[in-house]
C-alpha positions in Angstrom: 3.6 4.2 -25.6 0.9 2.0 -24.9 1.1 1.0 -28.9 4.9 0.7 -28.7 4.3 -1.6 -26.0 1.5 -3.6 -28.0 3.3 -3.9 -31.5 6.7 -4.7 -30.2 6.0 -7.1 -27.0 2.9 -9.1 -29.0 5.0 -11.0 -31.3 6.7 -12.2 -28.2 3.7 -12.8 -26.4 2.9 -15.1 -29.0 5.9 -17.3 -28.8 5.6 -18.1 -25.3 2.0 -19.8 -26.0 2.4 -23.3 -25.3 6.0 -24.0 -23.5 7.4 -27.8 -23.7 7.7 -28.4 -19.8 4.4 -29.6 -18.2 3.2 -29.2 -14.5 1.5 -31.4 -14.0 -0.2 -30.1 -10.9 -1.3 -27.4 -13.0 -3.6 -29.9 -15.3 -5.7 -30.1 -12.3 -9.1 -28.1 -13.3 -8.4 -27.0 -9.2 -5.4 -25.7 -10.1 -4.5 -22.2 -11.9 -2.8 -22.9 -15.2 0.6 -22.2 -15.6 2.7 -21.9 -19.0 4.2 -25.0 -17.9 0.9 -26.7 -18.1 -1.4 -28.4 -21.0 -3.5 -26.7 -19.9 -1.7 -23.1 -21.0 -4.0 -21.1 -23.6 -2.8 -21.6 -27.1 -1.8 -19.2 -29.7 -4.6 -18.7 -31.1 -6.2 -17.9 -27.7 -3.9 -15.5 -27.0 -4.1 -13.5 -30.5 -7.8 -13.5 -29.4 -7.8 -12.0 -26.3 -5.3 -9.2 -28.1 -7.8 -8.5 -30.7 -10.6 -8.1 -27.9 -8.6 -6.1 -26.1 -7.5 -3.7 -29.1 -4.2 -4.4 -29.2 -3.3 -4.0 -25.6 -1.8 -7.2 -25.0 2.0 -7.1 -24.1 4.5 -10.2 -23.4 6.6 -8.1 -21.0 10.5 -8.1 -21.0 12.3 -7.3 -17.1 13.1 -3.5 -17.4 16.2 -4.9 -15.8 17.3 -6.8 -19.0 19.2 -3.8 -20.4 21.8 -4.0 -17.7 22.8 -7.7 -18.3 25.2 -8.7 -20.6 23.9 -12.3 -21.0 20.7 -10.8 -22.1 19.7 -10.0 -25.4 18.2 -7.1 -24.9 21.5 -5.7 -23.1 22.2 -2.0 -24.0 24.6 0.1 -21.6 23.2 3.4 -22.5 19.5 2.3 -22.0 20.9 0.7 -18.2 22.4 3.8 -17.8 19.3 5.9 -18.2 16.9 2.7 -16.3 19.7 3.4 -13.2 18.9 6.8 -12.8 15.2 5.7 -12.8 15.2 2.8 -10.9 14.3 4.5 -7.4 11.5 6.2 -8.7 7.8 6.0 -8.2 7.0 7.3 -11.8 9.4 4.7 -13.5 7.6 2.1 -11.8 3.8 3.3 -12.4 4.6 3.8 -16.0 6.4 0.6 -16.5 3.8 -2.6 -17.2 5.4 -5.2 -14.8 8.0 -3.6 -12.7 7.0 -2.9 -9.1 8.3 -0.3 -6.2 8.9 -3.3 -4.1 10.0 -6.7 -4.0 9.3 -9.2 -6.6 11.6 -7.8 -9.4 13.2 -11.1 -10.2 15.8 -9.1 -13.0 17.2 -6.4 -11.3 19.0 -3.1 -12.9 22.4 -4.9 -11.0 24.7 -7.2 -13.5 26.0 -8.8 -10.5 22.4 -9.9 -9.5 20.5 -12.7 -11.5 18.3 -11.8 -14.0 15.2 -14.1 -14.7 11.7 -13.5 -16.4 10.3 -15.8 -13.9 9.0 -12.9 -11.5 6.9 -11.6 -13.7 3.4 -12.0 -15.3 3.4 -14.1 -18.3 1.5 -11.5 -20.2 -0.2 -7.8 -19.8 -3.6 -6.3 -20.7 -2.6 -2.9 -20.5 -5.9 -1.4 -20.3 -7.6 1.7 -20.7 -10.7 1.5 -20.1 -13.6 -0.9 -18.5 -14.0 -3.7 -21.7 -10.0 -4.1 -21.5 -10.4 -5.1 -18.0 -13.7 -7.4 -18.3 -11.9 -8.9 -21.4 -9.1 -9.5 -19.5 -11.5 -11.0 -16.7 -13.3 -13.3 -18.5 -10.4 -15.2 -20.1 -8.8 -15.5 -16.6 -11.9 -16.9 -15.5 -12.4 -19.0 -18.3 -8.7 -20.2 -19.0 -7.5 -20.5 -15.3 -4.7 -18.9 -15.5 -3.6 -16.8 -12.7 -5.0 -13.6 -12.7 -3.2 -10.1 -11.0 -4.2 -6.3 -10.8 -1.2 -3.6 -11.2 -2.4 -0.3 -10.8 1.1 2.0 -10.1 3.0 -1.1 -8.4 3.0 0.9 -4.7 2.1 -2.8 -3.2 4.2 -4.1 -0.4 2.4 -7.2 0.2 3.6 -8.1 -3.4 -0.3 -8.2 -5.0 0.8 -6.7 -7.7 3.0 -9.1 -8.6 2.9 -13.4 -9.8 5.0 -15.5 -12.0 3.1 -16.9 -15.0 -0.1 -14.6 -14.5 -2.0 -12.2 -16.8 -2.1 -9.0 -15.2 -4.3 -6.0 -15.7 -2.3 -3.0 -15.6 -4.5 0.2 -14.8 -1.9 2.6 -14.9 -4.2 4.5 -18.2 -7.5 4.7 -17.5 -7.0 8.3 -16.8 -9.4 10.8 -15.6 -10.7 12.9 -13.2 -14.2 14.4 -12.8 -15.1 16.7 -9.8 -18.1 18.4 -9.2 -19.1 20.9 -7.0 -23.0 21.6 -7.4 -24.2 19.3 -5.1 -23.0 18.1 -1.4 -24.3 17.9 1.8 -23.9 20.9 3.6 -24.7 19.4 7.4 -21.5 16.9 6.9 -19.1 19.7 5.5 -19.2 18.2 1.9 -19.0 20.7 -0.9 -19.4 18.0 -4.1 -18.0 14.5 -5.7 -15.2 13.9 -7.5 -15.4 10.8 -9.7 -11.8 9.4 -10.2 -10.5 6.6 -12.6 -8.3 3.8 -11.5 -4.9 5.2 -12.8 -5.1 8.2 -11.4 -2.3 8.9 -8.4 -2.4 11.5 -5.1 -0.1 13.8 -6.8 -2.7 14.5 -10.0 -5.6 14.2 -7.9 -4.3 17.1 -5.6 -4.2 19.4 -8.5 -7.0 18.5 -9.4 -8.7 19.2 -6.4 -6.1 22.3 -5.8 -7.5 23.6 -9.3 -10.5 23.8 -7.9 -10.3 25.3 -4.5 -11.7 22.0 -3.3 -10.0 19.0 -0.7 -9.9 15.6 -1.1 -9.0 12.9 1.1 -5.4 10.8 -0.3 -2.8 8.8 0.7 0.6 10.3 1.8 2.3 9.3 -1.0 2.2 11.2 -4.3 2.8 8.1 -6.2 0.4 6.0 -4.3 -3.2 5.2 -6.9 -6.5 4.5 -5.6 -7.2 1.0 -5.9 -5.3 -0.9 -3.7 -5.3 2.2 -1.1 -9.4 2.3 -1.0 -9.7 -1.3 -1.0 -7.4 -1.9 1.9 -8.9 1.1 3.8 -6.6 4.2 2.9 -4.7 6.4 5.1 -3.4 9.5 4.5 -2.3 12.8 5.6 -5.9 13.7 6.8 -7.7 11.2 7.7 -7.6 11.5 11.0 -9.8 15.3 10.2 -12.2 13.5 7.7 -12.1 9.7 8.1 -10.1 7.1 6.1 -10.2 6.3 2.4 -12.7 3.8 2.0 -14.9 6.0 4.4 -15.4 9.0 1.6 -16.6 6.5 -1.2 -20.3 7.2 -2.6 -20.4 4.8 -5.3 -17.7 2.8 -7.5 -17.6 1.3 -11.3 -15.9 -2.0 -11.1 -15.6 -5.4 -12.9 -16.4 -8.3 -11.5 -15.1 -12.3 -11.3 -17.5 -12.8 -13.9 -16.3 -10.1 -15.9 -19.5 -7.7 -15.9 -19.9 -4.4 -15.0 -21.6 -3.0 -12.5 -22.4 0.4 -10.9 -22.4 -0.4 -7.3 -23.0 1.8 -4.1 -25.4 1.3 -1.0 -28.7 0.6 -3.2 -26.9 -1.2 -5.9 -25.3 -4.6 -5.0 -24.6 -3.2 -1.7 -22.9 -5.9 -0.3 -20.1 -5.9 -2.8 -19.6 -2.0 -2.2 -19.4 -3.0 1.8 -16.3 -5.3 0.7 -15.1 -3.7 -1.6 -14.4 -0.6 0.9 -11.7 -2.0 3.1 -12.1 -5.8 2.4 -8.4 -5.8 0.5 -7.4 -5.2 -3.1 -7.2 -8.3 -5.8 -10.8 -10.0 -4.0 -13.4 -9.3 -5.3 -13.3 -6.5 -8.5 -11.6 -4.5 -10.1 -12.2 -0.9 -9.7 -12.7 1.4 -13.0 -13.7 4.2 -11.0 -14.5 5.9 -7.4 -17.1 8.7 -6.3 -16.1 10.0 -3.1 -16.5 12.8 -1.2 -15.0 16.4 -1.6 -15.2 19.2 1.0 -14.0 22.8 1.4 -10.8 24.1 0.8 -8.8 24.3 4.3 -5.5 26.2 5.0 -3.1 24.0 7.2 0.0 24.4 9.5 2.6 22.0 9.7 4.6 21.7 12.6 8.1 20.3 12.5 9.9 18.9 15.3 13.5 16.9 16.2 14.7 15.7 19.5 18.0 14.1 19.6 19.7 12.4 22.2 22.5 9.3 22.8 22.3 6.7 20.7 19.6 4.4 22.0 20.2 4.9 25.3 17.7 4.8 28.2 17.6 8.8 28.0 15.8 7.8 24.1 13.5 5.5 24.4 12.4 7.1 27.7 12.0 10.4 25.0 10.1 8.3 22.2 8.1 6.6 24.7 6.8 9.9 26.6 6.2 11.2 23.6 3.8 8.2 22.4 1.9 8.7 25.5 0.6 12.4 24.0 -0.3 11.5 20.7 -3.8 10.8 21.9 -4.5 14.4 23.1 -2.3 15.4 20.1 -4.9 14.4 17.7 -8.3 15.1 19.8 -6.6 18.3 19.7 -6.8 17.9 15.6 -3.1 17.4 15.2 -2.2 14.5 12.5 1.0 13.7 10.5 3.9 11.2 10.7 7.4 10.6 12.9 10.7 8.7 12.8 12.7 6.9 16.0 15.8 6.0 15.2 17.7 4.8 17.9 21.3 5.1 15.9 21.7 8.0 13.5 25.1 8.2 11.6 25.8 11.9 12.9 28.4 13.5 15.4 28.7 14.4 18.2 27.1 10.8 19.8 24.9 12.6 22.0 22.7 13.3 18.8 23.1 10.0 17.9 19.0 8.3 18.6 16.3 11.6 16.9 12.8 11.4 17.2 11.9 13.5 14.4 8.3 14.2 12.7 6.4 16.5 10.8 2.5 17.0 12.1 -0.5 19.1 10.2 -3.1 20.9 12.0 -6.0 21.6 9.3 -7.7 24.5 9.8 -5.5 26.0 12.1 -2.5 28.2 13.0 0.9 28.1 14.2 0.2 29.3 17.4 -2.9 26.3 17.9 -0.2 24.1 16.7 2.3 25.3 19.3 -0.3 25.5 22.2 -1.2 22.2 20.9 2.2 20.6 21.2 3.6 22.5 24.5 2.1 20.1 26.7 4.5 17.5 25.3 7.6 19.6 25.1 6.8 21.1 28.7 7.0 17.6 29.9 10.5 16.8 28.2 11.9 19.8 29.7 10.6 18.7 33.1 12.1 15.4 32.5 15.2 16.7 31.3 17.0 16.8 35.3 16.1 13.2 35.5 17.6 11.8 31.7 21.3 10.6 32.3 21.5 12.3 28.8 21.1 15.5 27.2 18.3 15.9 24.8 18.9 18.5 22.0 15.3 20.3 20.7 13.8 22.1 17.6 10.7 22.8 16.1 9.1 25.3 14.0 5.5 26.1 12.1 4.8 26.7 8.4 1.1 27.5 7.6 0.0 27.1 3.8 -3.5 28.6 2.5 -4.4 25.5 0.6 -4.3 21.8 1.8 -4.3 20.6 -1.5 -2.1 23.2 -3.4 0.7 23.1 0.0 0.6 19.5 0.8 2.5 18.3 -2.4 5.0 20.7 -1.3 5.9 19.1 1.9 5.3 15.1 1.0 8.3 13.8 -1.1 8.0 11.2 -3.1 9.5 7.7 -2.0 12.4 6.1 -3.0 11.6 2.6 -4.2 13.4 0.4 -6.4 14.4 -2.3 -3.2 13.2 -5.5 -1.6 11.0 -4.2 1.9 8.8 -6.1 3.9 6.7 -4.0 6.9 5.5 -5.3 10.3 2.7 -2.8 11.8 -0.1 -2.4 14.5 -2.6 -0.1 15.3 -2.6 1.7 18.4 -5.4 2.9 20.5 -5.1 5.1 23.5 -4.9 1.9 26.2 -2.2 0.7 24.1 -0.2 3.9 24.2 -1.2 5.3 27.9 -2.1 2.3 30.4 1.5 1.2 31.0 4.2 3.5 29.9 6.6 0.8 31.2 5.3 -2.1 28.6 5.1 0.4 26.2 8.6 1.7 26.6 9.8 -2.2 26.4 7.9 -3.1 23.2 9.3 -0.4 21.1 12.6 -1.0 22.6 12.2 -4.5 21.6 10.9 -3.4 18.2 13.4 -1.6 16.7 17.0 -2.3 17.5 19.8 -0.7 16.0 20.2 -0.1 12.8 16.6 0.0 12.2 14.0 2.6 12.5 10.5 3.2 13.7 7.7 5.0 11.7 5.0 6.7 13.0 1.2 7.4 11.7 -1.0 9.8 13.4 -3.6 9.3 10.7 -6.5 7.7 12.9 -7.9 9.3 16.0 -11.1 11.4 15.5 -12.3 10.8 11.5 -12.5 7.4 11.9 -14.2 7.3 14.6 -17.0 9.8 13.7 -17.1 10.1 10.7 -20.5 8.7 8.6 -19.9 6.2 6.5 -22.0 6.1 3.2 -24.7 3.2 3.2 -24.0 2.6 7.3 -20.6 0.8 7.1 -17.7 -0.7 5.3 -15.1 -3.9 6.1 -12.5 -2.1 7.3 -11.0 -3.9 10.2 -13.1 -1.7 13.6 -9.9 -1.1 15.2 -9.2 1.7 13.2 -12.4 3.0 15.0 -10.6 3.3 18.3 -6.8 3.9 16.9 -4.7 6.9 16.9 -1.2 6.0 16.0 -0.1 3.2 12.8 3.4 1.9 13.7 5.6 0.6 10.7 8.8 -1.4 11.4 10.1 -1.4 8.1 13.1 -4.0 7.1 15.3 -3.6 3.8 18.1 -6.3 2.6 20.8 -6.9 0.0 19.3 -8.4 -2.6 22.3 -10.8 -3.1 22.1 -12.4 0.5 18.8 -14.3 0.4 20.4 -16.1 3.7 20.4 -12.6 5.7 16.8 -11.8 4.1 15.6 -14.9 5.0 17.0 -14.0 8.6 16.1 -10.5 8.9 12.1 -11.6 7.7 11.8 -14.2 10.7 13.5 -12.0 13.3 10.6 -9.4 11.9 7.9 -12.0 12.4 8.9 -13.8 15.2 10.1 -11.0 17.5 10.0 -7.4 16.7 5.9 -7.6 16.0 5.2 -9.7 18.6 6.6 -7.5 20.7 3.8 -4.6 19.6 1.3 -6.8 20.1 2.1 -7.7 23.3 1.4 -4.1 23.9 -1.5 -3.5 21.4 -3.3 -6.9 22.1 -7.1 -6.1 21.0 -6.1 -3.9 17.8 -4.7 -5.5 14.7 -3.0 -4.5 11.4 -3.6 -2.1 8.5 -3.6 -5.0 5.5 -2.0 -2.6 3.3 1.2 -2.1 5.4 1.7 -5.6 7.0 4.1 -8.6 6.9 2.6 -10.4 4.2 3.5 -13.8 6.3 1.8 -12.8 9.3 1.4 -15.7 11.3 -1.7 -17.2 13.1 -5.2 -15.9 12.5 -4.2 -13.3 9.9 -8.3 -13.1 9.0 -8.8 -11.1 12.4 -5.7 -9.3 12.7 -6.7 -7.5 9.1 -10.3 -8.0 9.3 -11.5 -8.7 13.1 -15.6 -9.6 13.3 -15.7 -8.4 9.6 -14.2 -11.5 8.0 -16.9 -13.8 8.3 -18.7 -11.8 5.8 -16.0 -10.8 3.8 -15.7 -14.6 2.9 -19.2 -15.0 2.4 -19.3 -12.5 -0.2 -16.3 -14.4 -1.8 -18.0 -17.2 -2.3 -21.1 -15.1 -4.0 -19.1 -12.7 -5.8 -15.9 -14.9 -6.9 -17.1 -18.4 -6.3 -14.5 -19.7 -8.9 -11.3 -18.2 -6.9 -10.8 -15.6 -10.1 -8.5 -12.8 -7.8 -6.2 -14.6 -5.8 -3.7 -13.1 -3.3 -1.3 -14.2 -0.3 -3.5 -13.1 2.9 -6.3 -12.0 0.9 -9.5 -13.0 1.7 -10.7 -16.8 0.8 -6.6 -17.5 0.7 -6.9 -20.1 3.2 -9.0 -22.2 0.4 -6.0 -23.0 -1.5 -2.7 -25.3 -1.3 0.1 -23.1 -2.7 3.9 -23.7 -3.0 5.4 -20.4 -1.8 8.4 -19.0 -3.0 10.9 -16.9 -1.8 9.4 -13.5 -2.3 6.0 -12.7 -1.2 3.8 -12.0 -5.0 5.9 -15.1 -6.4 4.4 -19.4 -5.5 6.9 -21.1 -7.7 4.7 -24.6 -8.0 1.1 -25.3 -7.7 -1.8 -22.9 -6.6 -4.5 -25.4 -6.4 -8.1 -25.0 -5.0 -8.3 -27.4 -1.3 
């Protein structure tokens, strides 16, 4: 596949080397060089780069172009196949430029516009560290904007960038699990060296084959790059700590193109920053070596509580549920839930739904029922005082192996649409101190027809984990948090005016409602609004930001790595486009 992409597309690549229109801002040495700049690399420059990466340079064609009759790539049969694949994570991960959410400026819908503007000018389909090094050196030398794409599972838009050079790490493959050494005192049975292109499903399959456990993200299609660098929550992080807390060493390529092996004793500052300091900021991950734990059985507990849509009963139920989350977490429960005030069901008395699946590692179904009983007893005790009927159900299933069993529970997400997330971390105080205030905040945050997504993924693990090197750059609020609450918003791609209204409402009204009840926490940088206003540095990194900024100056003084609301973003002046990864004008250092 790589050779096919390279052979078919590099001919197109060199033809794009020197567009005629000139962007005067890009001629400034402080600005990222764009395809319309006189400083845009020459045909010979791109040819030389292609040779240095063994012919892996691609000039991408928007994949959705096959669905647009005005495009030369139009092919009705190919469009049918693409339309069937567009909502799958595997398609976007295996495509050099398309991403799961946002920024696809050529969707496979002939009723919508198709433009190449939202895609990189060139992509290096990297298969090894040298490919990455050559790409980083080229960007540093020429001033071309550099982005990195692993799987494209990236809501903040860091995997997208018009007129950029993209390094696609999907084909840097491999996982090596070593169980010959460990730390018995910490329950660690070995290590796993995981290459940048590996995804959750593949990591869990490898762990199952070795009868061990590795901490991963929840979605089978998630990769390790952005997940680890952002902190990384998952289905068992409440037990073992966050993904960033598991990392023992990394192989990376820095902003000057050097290949380094980093750990607590070697380049410890960079190692600290790469674990929680955010993706696309300090270096490109080639591999990460992480802790491996023994195989663990687990129980899943499915629950559902339904009542009248968007009623006082519904929101009282949702509030009551949240007040029990700290105790459930401290007792060994973790997992995912959603609160939807209006579900299109019949009869209308079941129109508001609170559902979820909690995991109980190393615990039995009887244990799960015992841990959930106080909440369910409180629901039953409250029913006489609620004006509406509540219909509840639950059941538990046990599995002998997390690594083998979890993939049967976790289904791949549907993707291929525009999405914005708002979020906030909730600690015990936010969840329990003032139920009336919590009720108001939750209700304000999630008006019909939206859904609140809850992640009980913090708690004891992040609070007690022994972090290699004594610490990392993860926002300290994770150490006291229990629930990571997300407010997802989607819109019709054909209606940009409504999209703007939805985005503004999320940023200005809905997320502030959550902040009001959890003012002292923050947000998970990988799943937060990339237009977060005000002191976003404190929201995503808290007191760690000052050190991160210093390390950014040390390891990337030229600003080779750039992305919106990433470390050092405040040093740039940009012309912001309508979608999160795109900047339609100049990107210049202050």
